[in-house]
Coordinates of C-alpha atoms in Angstrom, one line a residue:
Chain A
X1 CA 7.5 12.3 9.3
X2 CA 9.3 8.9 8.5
X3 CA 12.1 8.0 11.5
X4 CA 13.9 4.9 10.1
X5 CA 15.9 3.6 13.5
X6 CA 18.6 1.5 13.1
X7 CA 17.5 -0.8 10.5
X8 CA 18.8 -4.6 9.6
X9 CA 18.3 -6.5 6.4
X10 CA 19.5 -10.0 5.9
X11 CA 19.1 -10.8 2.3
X12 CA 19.8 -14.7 2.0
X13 CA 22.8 -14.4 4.7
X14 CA 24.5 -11.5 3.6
X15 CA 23.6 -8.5 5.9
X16 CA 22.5 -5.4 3.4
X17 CA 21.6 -3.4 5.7
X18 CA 23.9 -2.8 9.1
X19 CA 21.8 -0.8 11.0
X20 CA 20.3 2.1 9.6
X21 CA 19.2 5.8 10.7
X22 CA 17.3 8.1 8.4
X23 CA 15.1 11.3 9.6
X24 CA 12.9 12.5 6.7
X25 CA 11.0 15.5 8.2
X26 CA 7.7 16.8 7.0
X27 CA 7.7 18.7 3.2
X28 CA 11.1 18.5 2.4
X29 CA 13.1 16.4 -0.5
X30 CA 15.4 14.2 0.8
X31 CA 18.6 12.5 -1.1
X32 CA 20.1 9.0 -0.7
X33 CA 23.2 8.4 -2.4
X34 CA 25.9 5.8 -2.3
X35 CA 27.1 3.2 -4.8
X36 CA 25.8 0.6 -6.5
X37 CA 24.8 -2.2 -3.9
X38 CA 25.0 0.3 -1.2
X39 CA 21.8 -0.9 0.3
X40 CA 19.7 2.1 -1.0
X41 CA 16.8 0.5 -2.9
X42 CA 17.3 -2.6 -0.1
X43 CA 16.7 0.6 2.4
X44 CA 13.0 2.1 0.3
X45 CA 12.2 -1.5 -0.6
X46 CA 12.3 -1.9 3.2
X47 CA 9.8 1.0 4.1
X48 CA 7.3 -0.3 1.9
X49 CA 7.3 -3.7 3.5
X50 CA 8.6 -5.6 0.5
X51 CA 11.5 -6.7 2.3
X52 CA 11.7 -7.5 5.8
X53 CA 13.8 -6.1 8.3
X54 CA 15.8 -8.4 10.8
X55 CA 16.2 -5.3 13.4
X56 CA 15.3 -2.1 13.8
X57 CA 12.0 0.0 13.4
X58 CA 10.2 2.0 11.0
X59 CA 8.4 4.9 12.1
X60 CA 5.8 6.7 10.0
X61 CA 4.0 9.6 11.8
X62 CA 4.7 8.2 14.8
X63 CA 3.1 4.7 13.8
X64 CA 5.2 1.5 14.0
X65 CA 4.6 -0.1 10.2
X66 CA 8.2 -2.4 10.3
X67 CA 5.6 -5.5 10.0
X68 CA 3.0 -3.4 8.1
X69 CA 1.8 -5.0 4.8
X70 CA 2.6 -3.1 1.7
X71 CA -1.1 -2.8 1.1
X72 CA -1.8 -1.3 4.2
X73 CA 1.6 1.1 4.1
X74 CA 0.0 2.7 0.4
X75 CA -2.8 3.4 2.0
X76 CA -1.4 5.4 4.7
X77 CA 0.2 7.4 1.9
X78 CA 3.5 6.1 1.4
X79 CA 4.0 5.1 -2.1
X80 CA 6.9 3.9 -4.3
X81 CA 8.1 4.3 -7.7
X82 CA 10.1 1.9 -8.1
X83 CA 13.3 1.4 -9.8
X84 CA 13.4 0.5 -13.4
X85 CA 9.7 2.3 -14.1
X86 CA 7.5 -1.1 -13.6
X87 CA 5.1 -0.1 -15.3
X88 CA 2.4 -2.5 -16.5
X89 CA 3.5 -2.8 -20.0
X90 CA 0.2 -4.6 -21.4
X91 CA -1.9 -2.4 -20.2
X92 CA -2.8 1.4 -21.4
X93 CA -1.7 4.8 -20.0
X94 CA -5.0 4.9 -18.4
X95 CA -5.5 1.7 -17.0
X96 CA -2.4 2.3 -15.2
X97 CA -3.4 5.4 -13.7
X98 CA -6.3 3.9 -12.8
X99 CA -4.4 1.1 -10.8
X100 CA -2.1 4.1 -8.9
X101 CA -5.8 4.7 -7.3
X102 CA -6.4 1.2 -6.5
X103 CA -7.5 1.3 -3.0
X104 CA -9.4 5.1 -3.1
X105 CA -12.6 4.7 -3.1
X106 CA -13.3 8.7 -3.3
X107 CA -13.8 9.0 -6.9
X108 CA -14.2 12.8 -7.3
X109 CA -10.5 13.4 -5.3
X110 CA -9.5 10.2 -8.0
X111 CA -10.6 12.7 -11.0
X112 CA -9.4 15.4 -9.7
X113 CA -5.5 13.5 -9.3
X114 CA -6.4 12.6 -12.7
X115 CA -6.7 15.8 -14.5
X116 CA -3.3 16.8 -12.2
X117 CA -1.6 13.9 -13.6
X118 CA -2.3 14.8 -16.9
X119 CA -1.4 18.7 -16.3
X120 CA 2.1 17.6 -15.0
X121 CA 2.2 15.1 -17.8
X122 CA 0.7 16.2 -21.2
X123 CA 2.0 13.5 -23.1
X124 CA 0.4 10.8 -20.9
X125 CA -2.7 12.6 -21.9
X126 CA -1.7 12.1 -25.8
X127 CA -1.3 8.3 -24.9
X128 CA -3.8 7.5 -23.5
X129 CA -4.8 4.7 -25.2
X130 CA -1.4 3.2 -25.5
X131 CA 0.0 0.6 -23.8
X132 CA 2.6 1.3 -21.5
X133 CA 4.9 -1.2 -22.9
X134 CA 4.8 1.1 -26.3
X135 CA 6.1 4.0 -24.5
X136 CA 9.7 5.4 -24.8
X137 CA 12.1 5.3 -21.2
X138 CA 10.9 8.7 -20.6
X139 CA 7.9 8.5 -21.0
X140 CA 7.8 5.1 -18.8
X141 CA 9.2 6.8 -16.2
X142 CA 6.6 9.7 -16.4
X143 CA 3.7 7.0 -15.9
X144 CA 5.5 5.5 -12.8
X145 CA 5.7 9.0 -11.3
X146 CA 2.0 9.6 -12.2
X147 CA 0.7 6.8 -11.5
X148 CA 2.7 7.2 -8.0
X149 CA 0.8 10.3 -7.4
X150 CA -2.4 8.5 -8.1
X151 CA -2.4 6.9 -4.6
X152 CA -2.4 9.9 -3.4
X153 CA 0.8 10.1 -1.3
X154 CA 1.9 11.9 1.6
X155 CA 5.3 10.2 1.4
X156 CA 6.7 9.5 -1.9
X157 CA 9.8 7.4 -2.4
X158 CA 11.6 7.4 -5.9
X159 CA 14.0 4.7 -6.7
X160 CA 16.4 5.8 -9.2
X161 CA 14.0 7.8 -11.3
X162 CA 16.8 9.1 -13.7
X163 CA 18.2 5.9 -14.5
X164 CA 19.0 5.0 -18.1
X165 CA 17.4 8.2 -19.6
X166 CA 18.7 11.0 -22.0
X167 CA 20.5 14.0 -20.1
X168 CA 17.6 16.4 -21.3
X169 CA 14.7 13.8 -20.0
X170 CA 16.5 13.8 -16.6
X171 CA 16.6 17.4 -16.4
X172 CA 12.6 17.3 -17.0
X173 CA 12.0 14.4 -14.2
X174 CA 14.3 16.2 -11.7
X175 CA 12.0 19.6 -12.6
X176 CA 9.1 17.9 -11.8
X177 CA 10.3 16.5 -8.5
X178 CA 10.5 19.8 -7.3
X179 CA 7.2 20.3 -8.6
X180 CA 5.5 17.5 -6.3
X181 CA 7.6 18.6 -3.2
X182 CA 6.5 21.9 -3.6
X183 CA 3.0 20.6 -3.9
X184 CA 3.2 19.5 -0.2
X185 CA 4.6 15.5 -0.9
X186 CA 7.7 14.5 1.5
X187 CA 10.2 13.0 -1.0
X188 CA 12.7 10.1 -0.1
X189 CA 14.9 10.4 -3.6
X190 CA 17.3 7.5 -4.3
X191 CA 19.7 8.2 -6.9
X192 CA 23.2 7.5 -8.7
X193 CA 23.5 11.1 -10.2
X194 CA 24.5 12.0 -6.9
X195 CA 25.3 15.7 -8.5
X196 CA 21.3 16.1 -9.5
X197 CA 20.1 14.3 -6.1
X198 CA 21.9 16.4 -3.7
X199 CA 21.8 20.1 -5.5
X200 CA 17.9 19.2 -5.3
X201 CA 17.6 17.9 -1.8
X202 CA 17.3 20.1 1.6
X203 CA 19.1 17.1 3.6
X204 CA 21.2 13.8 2.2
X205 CA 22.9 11.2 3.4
X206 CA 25.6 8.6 1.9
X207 CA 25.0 5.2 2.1
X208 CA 28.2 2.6 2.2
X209 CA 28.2 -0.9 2.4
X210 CA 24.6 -0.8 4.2
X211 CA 25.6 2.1 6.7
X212 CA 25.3 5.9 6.3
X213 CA 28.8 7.1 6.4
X214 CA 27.8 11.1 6.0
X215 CA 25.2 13.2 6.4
X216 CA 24.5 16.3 5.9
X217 CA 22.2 19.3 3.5
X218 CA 22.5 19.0 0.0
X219 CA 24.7 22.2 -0.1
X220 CA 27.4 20.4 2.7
X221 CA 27.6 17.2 0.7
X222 CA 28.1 18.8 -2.4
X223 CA 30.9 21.0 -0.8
X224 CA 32.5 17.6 1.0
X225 CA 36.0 16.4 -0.3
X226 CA 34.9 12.4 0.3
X227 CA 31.9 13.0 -1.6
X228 CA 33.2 15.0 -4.3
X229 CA 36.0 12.1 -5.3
X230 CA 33.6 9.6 -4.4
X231 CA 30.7 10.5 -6.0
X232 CA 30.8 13.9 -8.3
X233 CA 33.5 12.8 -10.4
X234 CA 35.8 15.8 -9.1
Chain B
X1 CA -19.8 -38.2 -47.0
X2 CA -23.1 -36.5 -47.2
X3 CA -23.4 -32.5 -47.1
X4 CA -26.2 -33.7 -44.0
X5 CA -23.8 -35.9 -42.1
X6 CA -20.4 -33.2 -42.1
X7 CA -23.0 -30.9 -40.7
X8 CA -23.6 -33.0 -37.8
X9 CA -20.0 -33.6 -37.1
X10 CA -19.4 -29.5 -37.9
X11 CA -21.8 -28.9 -34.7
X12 CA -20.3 -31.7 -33.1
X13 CA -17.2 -30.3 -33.0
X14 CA -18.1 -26.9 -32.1
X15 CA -20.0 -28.3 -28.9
X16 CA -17.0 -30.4 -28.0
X17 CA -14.4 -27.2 -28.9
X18 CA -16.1 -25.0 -26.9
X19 CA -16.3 -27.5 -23.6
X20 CA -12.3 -27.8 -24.4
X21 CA -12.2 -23.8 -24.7
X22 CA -14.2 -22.9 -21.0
X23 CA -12.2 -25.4 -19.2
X24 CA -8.8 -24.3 -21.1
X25 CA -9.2 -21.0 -20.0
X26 CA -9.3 -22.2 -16.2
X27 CA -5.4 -23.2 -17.0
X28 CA -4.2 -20.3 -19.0
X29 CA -5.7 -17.9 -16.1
X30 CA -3.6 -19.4 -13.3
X31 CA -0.8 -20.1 -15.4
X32 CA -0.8 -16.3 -16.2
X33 CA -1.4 -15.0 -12.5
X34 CA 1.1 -18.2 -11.1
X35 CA 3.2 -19.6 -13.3
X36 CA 1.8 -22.8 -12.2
X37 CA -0.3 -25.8 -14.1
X38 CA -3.2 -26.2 -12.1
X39 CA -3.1 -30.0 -12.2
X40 CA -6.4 -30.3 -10.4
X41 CA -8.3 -28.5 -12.7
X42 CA -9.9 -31.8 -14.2
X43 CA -10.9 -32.7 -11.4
X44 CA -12.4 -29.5 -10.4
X45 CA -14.6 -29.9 -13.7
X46 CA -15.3 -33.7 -12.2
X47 CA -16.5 -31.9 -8.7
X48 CA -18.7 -29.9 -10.7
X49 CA -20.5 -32.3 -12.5
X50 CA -21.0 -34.2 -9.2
X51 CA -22.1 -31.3 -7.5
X52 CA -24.9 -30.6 -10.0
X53 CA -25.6 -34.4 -9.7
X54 CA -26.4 -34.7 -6.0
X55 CA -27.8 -31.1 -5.9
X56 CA -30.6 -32.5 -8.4
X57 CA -31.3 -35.8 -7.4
X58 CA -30.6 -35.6 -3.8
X59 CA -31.9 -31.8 -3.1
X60 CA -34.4 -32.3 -5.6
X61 CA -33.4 -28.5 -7.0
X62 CA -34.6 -27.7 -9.8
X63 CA -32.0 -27.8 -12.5
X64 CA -31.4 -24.2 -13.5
X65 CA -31.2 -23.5 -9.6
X66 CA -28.8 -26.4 -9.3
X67 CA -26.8 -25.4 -12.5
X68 CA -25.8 -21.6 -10.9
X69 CA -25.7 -23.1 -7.3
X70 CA -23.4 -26.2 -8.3
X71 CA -21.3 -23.7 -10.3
X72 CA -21.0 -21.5 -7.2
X73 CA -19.8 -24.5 -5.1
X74 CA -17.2 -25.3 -7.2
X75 CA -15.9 -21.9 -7.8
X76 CA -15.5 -22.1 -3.7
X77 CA -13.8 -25.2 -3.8
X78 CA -11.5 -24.2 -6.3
X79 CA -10.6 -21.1 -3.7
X80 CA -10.4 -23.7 -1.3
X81 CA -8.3 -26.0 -3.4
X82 CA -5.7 -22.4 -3.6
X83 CA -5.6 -22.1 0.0
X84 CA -5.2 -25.5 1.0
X85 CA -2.4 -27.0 -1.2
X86 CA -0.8 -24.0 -3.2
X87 CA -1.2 -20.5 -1.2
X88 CA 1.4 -22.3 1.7
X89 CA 3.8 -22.6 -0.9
X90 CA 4.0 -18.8 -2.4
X91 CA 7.7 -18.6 -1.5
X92 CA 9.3 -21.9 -2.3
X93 CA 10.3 -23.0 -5.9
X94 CA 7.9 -23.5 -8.7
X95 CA 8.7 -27.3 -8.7
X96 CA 7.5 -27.5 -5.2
X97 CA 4.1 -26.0 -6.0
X98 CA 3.6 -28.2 -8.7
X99 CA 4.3 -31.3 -7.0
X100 CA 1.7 -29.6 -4.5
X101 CA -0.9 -29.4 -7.7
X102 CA -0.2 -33.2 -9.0
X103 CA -0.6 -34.4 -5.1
X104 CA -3.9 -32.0 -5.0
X105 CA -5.2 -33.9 -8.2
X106 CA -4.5 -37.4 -6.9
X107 CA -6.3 -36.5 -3.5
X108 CA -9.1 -35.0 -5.0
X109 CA -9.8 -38.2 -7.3
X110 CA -9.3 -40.8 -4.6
X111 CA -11.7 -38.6 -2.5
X112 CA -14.5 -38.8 -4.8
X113 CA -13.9 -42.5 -5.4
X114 CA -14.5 -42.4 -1.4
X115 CA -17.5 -40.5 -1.3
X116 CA -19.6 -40.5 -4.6
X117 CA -18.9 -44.3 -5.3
X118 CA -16.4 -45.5 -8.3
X119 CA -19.6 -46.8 -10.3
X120 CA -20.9 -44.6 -12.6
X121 CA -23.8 -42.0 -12.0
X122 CA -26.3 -41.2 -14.8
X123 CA -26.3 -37.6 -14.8
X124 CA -30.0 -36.3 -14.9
X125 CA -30.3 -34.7 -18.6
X126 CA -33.6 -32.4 -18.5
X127 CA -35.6 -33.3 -21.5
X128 CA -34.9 -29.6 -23.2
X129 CA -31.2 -30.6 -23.4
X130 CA -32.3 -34.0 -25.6
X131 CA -34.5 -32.9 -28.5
X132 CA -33.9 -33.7 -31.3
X133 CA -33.9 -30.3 -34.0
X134 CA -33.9 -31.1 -37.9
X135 CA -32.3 -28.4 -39.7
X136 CA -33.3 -29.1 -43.4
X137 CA -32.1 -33.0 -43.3
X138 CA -30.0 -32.2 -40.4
X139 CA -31.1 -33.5 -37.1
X140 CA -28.8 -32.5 -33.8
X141 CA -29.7 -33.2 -30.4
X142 CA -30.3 -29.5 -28.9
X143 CA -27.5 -29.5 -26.2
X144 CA -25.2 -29.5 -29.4
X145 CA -26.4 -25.9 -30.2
X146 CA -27.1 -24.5 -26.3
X147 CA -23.5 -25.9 -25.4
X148 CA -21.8 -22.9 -27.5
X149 CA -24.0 -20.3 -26.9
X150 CA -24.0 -20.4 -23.0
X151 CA -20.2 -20.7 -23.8
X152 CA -20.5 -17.9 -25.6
X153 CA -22.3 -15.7 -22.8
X154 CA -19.8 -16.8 -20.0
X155 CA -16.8 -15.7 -22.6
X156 CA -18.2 -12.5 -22.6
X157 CA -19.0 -12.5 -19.6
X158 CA -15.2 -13.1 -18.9
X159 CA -13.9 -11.0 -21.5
X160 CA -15.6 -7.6 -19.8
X161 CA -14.6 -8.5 -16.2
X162 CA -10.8 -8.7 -17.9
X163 CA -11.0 -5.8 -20.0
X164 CA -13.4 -3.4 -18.3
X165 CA -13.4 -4.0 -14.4
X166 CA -11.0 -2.6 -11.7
X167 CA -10.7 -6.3 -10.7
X168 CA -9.7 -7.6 -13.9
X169 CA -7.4 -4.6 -14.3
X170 CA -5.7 -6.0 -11.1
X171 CA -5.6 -9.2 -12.7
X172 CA -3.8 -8.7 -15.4
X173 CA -1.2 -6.3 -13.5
X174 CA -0.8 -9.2 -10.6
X175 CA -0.3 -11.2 -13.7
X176 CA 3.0 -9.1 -15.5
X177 CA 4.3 -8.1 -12.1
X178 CA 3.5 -9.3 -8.6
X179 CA 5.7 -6.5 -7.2
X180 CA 4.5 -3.5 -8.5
X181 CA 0.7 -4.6 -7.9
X182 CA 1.6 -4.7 -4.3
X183 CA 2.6 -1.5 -5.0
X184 CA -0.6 -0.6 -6.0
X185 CA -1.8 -1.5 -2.6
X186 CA -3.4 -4.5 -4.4
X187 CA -3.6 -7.4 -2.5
X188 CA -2.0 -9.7 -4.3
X189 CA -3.9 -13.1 -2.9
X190 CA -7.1 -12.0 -3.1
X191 CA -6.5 -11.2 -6.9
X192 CA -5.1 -14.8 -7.1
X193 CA -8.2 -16.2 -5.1
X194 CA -10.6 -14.7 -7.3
X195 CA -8.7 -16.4 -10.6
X196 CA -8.9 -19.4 -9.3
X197 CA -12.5 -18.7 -8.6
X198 CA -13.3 -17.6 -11.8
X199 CA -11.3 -20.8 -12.9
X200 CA -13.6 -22.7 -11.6
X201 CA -16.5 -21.8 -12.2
X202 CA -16.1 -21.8 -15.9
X203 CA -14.4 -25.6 -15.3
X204 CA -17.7 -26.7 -13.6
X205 CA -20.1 -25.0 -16.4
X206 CA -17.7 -27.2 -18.4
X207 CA -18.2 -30.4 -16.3
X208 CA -22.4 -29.7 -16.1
X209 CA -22.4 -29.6 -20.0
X210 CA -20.2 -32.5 -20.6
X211 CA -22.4 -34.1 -18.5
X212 CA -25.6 -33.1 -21.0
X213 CA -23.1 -34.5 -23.9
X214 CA -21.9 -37.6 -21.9
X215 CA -24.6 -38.2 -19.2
X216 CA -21.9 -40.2 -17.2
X217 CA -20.2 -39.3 -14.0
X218 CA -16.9 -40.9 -12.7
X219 CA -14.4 -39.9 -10.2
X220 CA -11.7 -39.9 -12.7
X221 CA -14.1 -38.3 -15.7
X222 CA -11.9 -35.3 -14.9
X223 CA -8.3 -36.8 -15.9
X224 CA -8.6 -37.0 -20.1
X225 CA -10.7 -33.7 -20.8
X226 CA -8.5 -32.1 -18.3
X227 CA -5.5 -32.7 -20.3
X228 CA -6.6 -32.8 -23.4
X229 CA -7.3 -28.9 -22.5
X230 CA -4.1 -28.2 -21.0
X231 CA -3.1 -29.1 -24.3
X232 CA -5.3 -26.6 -26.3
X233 CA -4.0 -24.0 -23.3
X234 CA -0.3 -24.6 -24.7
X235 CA -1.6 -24.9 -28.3
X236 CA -3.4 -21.4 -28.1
X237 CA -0.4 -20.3 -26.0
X238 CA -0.2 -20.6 -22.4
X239 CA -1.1 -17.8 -20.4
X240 CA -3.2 -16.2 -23.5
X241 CA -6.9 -16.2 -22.7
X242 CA -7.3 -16.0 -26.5
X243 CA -5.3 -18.3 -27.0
X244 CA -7.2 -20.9 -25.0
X245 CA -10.5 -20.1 -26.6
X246 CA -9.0 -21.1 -30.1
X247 CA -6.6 -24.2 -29.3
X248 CA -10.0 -25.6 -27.3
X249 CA -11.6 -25.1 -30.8
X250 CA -8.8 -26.7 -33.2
X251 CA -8.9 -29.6 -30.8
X252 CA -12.7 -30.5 -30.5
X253 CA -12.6 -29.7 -34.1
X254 CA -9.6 -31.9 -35.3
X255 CA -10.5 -34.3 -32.9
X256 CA -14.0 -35.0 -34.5
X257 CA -12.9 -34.5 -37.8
X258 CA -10.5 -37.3 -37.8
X259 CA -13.3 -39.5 -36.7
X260 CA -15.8 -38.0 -39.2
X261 CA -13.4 -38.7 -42.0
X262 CA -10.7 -41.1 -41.5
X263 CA -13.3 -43.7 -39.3
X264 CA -10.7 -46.7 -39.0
X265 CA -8.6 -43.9 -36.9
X266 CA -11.5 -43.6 -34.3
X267 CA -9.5 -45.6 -31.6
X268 CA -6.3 -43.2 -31.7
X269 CA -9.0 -40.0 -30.8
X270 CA -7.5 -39.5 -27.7
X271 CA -3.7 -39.9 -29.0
X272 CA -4.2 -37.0 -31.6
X273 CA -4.1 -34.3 -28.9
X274 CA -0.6 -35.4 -28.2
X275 CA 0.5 -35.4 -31.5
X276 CA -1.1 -32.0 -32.4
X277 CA 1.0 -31.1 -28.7
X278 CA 4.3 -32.5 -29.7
X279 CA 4.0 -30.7 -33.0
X280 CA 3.1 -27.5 -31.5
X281 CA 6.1 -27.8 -29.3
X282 CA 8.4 -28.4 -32.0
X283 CA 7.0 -25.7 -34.2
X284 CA 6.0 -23.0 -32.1
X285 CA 6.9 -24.1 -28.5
X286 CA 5.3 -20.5 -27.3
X287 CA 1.5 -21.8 -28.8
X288 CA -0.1 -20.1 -31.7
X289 CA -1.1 -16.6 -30.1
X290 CA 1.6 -16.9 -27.4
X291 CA 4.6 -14.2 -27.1
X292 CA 7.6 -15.8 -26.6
X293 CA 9.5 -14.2 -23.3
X294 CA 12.2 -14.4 -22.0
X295 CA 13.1 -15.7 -18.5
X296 CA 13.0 -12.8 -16.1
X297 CA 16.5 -12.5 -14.5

């Protein structure tokens, strides 16, 4: 579904990216893990056309979108949340769902996302009303994931969607990742909690320095010696 | 002073805050959406006046026709004004794009000088605008009362393309964060083109009813009221649409007031914006209905 071939990033001279190869096929939940600075969010910020590559291609369904705009990428169904929630902090629950579907026009399928949104996420439902900005981490992070699935993606890529919330809360976003894949979305799933991130993927691979070092299912990385010192505390 | 002659200042004032308030929002929208003072804002409110001018006398419109229509041109200038000098600059520093805006506002001004003459033009005041309406013992020239209320209507106007529309929605997103809108598959400059649209649109209503009030046109009309309303933009709080509305009042209010009661002060008008500015800084260097932020790292 998404071939990423050999991809360069310079980021104001200092290469992030050193050539990069990443296969995420059809349906299934995909892990990237490394450490900090790695080049993993440089990697998804990349596929959405925020940052631009020096080399290499991007291939999305067989479509070359390396010099795509973001705009036009989210409407071919690749979508982002990205790191640190981003919500829109003065504006409510709802208008930030609203802004997920942006660019649909269909407003019947919009509903429809809506009232999914709102099954997956009861407590969006309570807040309505609120603005985002008055919403705990957790619930942030709910909004960015629903208001993700408001653009109605094919592709979604999550940036470090467990990042600085309670154990319990993490456990709940992780459940609900599954949830989307198994309702037919590829996921392209960046995290630090390596553990989490690879007993939930079908395939992973370890970033280093801006090059994938390993690769392997979720099950093989988890059993790997370099990972388990490196990565799973062991 | 007579009960009679505070009323007439009272209206006064309320014209003249509300001319300050629709061309303070112009600033306080761009600065929210760019971080940038839109230096040529006064003289987009100068443009508009002129438009309505030549639209009038030379295309012999008639004036409601050449109000909306003049209003319209200006709103595409502004756009154009985006493009041109500021839109080219998107990635460089915020110093360079205000440079950019300061150059923008010099070239506009010495372009009018160029075309529409530096003598003064008497702007064409429909006789509905110069009636004279006793209240009681009160007598007010009737562009003192229709000056707030079409302020009024374009403020709500405003308010509900803001508050209610997708657009304005995508507005004040672009506005926190330019990274997640794109996200949101919005595009980013178009959101940005239509601010500065809206900008100035509202500038040039400003500009045609300063022109009822002060039936003068020059090239560099533009240069006091558009500072002076900068000023109630950081008064109100920069960025704060609110805000805007209410430091353009407590100027035009203050402003005539100091007139209206301490006459011998008349000559320093102009200088009291600046002081109520400093003051403000020192004070409350956020505005009055501003949030102070921090710098984003």
């Amino acid at each position: 579904m998404l071939k990423v071939e050999n991809l360069t990033v310079h980021y104001g001279g200092i290469q992030a990216l050193q050539g990069i190869t990443l296969h995420v096929p059809h349906k299934r939940i995909i892990s990237l893990i490394g450490a900090n600075g790695a080049g993993k969010s440089t990697t998804l910020r990349t596929i959405m056309g925020l940052v631009k590559s020096s080399n290499g291609k991007i291939l999305y369904d067989g479509k070359d979108i390396t010099t795509e705009k973001t705009k036009n990428i989210v409407e071919t169904g690749v979508v982002m949340v990205p790191e640190g929630r981003r919500v829109f902090p003065n504006l409510t629950v709802m208008e930030n769902l609203i802004l997920g579907a942006y660019a649909r026009k269909d407003r019947e399928a919009i509903e429809r996302d809506k009232k999914r949104v709102f099954k997956l996420f009861p407590r969006l439902m309570e807040r309505e009303w609120q603005k985002a900005g008055t919403l705990s981490g957790g619930e942030q992070q709910m909004l960015a994931v629903g208001r993700a699935l408001m653009s109605d993606p094919k592709l979604l890529l999550m940036d470090e969607p467990s990042l600085g919330l309670a154990p319990l809360i993490v456990r709940d976003i992780f459940m609900i990742i599954r949830e989307i894949s198994e309702n037919g979305v590829t996921i392209l799933l960046v995290e630090q909690n390596a553990k989490a991130a690879l007993e939930i993927a079908d395939y992973g691979f370890v970033l280093e320095t801006g090059r994938v070092t390993l690769e392997g299912t979720g099950k093989e990385l988890l059993e790997n010696n370099d990972v388990k010192r490196a990565y799973l505390g062991d | 002073m007579s009960i009679q002659i505070f009323f007439q200042h009272l209206a006064n004032a309320i014209s003249l805050g509300s001319l300050y308030a629709l061309i303070a929002i112009g600033y306080t929208m761009v600065y929210g959406i760019l971080r940038l003072i839109n230096f040529a804002h006064g003289d987009i409110f100068m443009i508009g006046a002129y438009f309505t001018f030549y639209l009038v006398t030379m295309f012999l419109m008639p004036w409601g026709v050449a109000f909306i229509v003049a209003a319209g041109l200006t709103c595409m200038f502004g756009i154009a004004v985006e493009r041109v000098a500021y839109r080219p600059l998107r990635d460089y520093p915020r110093i360079s794009v205000m440079i950019s805006a300061i150059g923008a506002s010099f070239f506009i001004e010495n372009l009018a000088i160029v075309i529409f003459g530096g003598r003064p033009k008497a702007f064409p005041v429909p006789d509905i605008f110069g009636k004279v309406i006793h209240l009681g013992t009160v007598s007010i020239v009737s562009v003192t009362f229709i000056i707030p209320i079409i302020t009024l209507i374009f403020l709500f106007i405003l308010l509900f393309i803001i508050n209610k529309t997708k657009t304005g929605m995508a507005m004040r997103a672009v506005s926190t964060d330019y990274e997640a809108a794109r996200l949101m598959a919005i595009d980013v400059n178009k959101i940005i083109s239509i601010t500065f649209g809206i900008g100035s649109f509202l500038a040039a209503v400003g500009g045609i009813m300063w022109g009822l009030k002060y039936p003068q046109l020059l090239p560099l009309m533009g240069l006091m009221p558009g500072l002076k309303c900068f000023i109630a933009a950081v008064v109100g709080g920069i960025g704060n649409i609110k805000g805007a509305v209410l430091g353009g009042f407590i100027l035009g209010l203050s402003e005539i007031m100091i007139i209206a009661f301490l006459p011998s002060l008349t000559g320093y008008r102009d200088a009291f914006a600046f002081i109520l500015l400093i003051i403000i800084l020192l004070v409350r260097p956020s505005g009055l209905l501003g949030q102070s932020q921090m710098e984003k790292v």
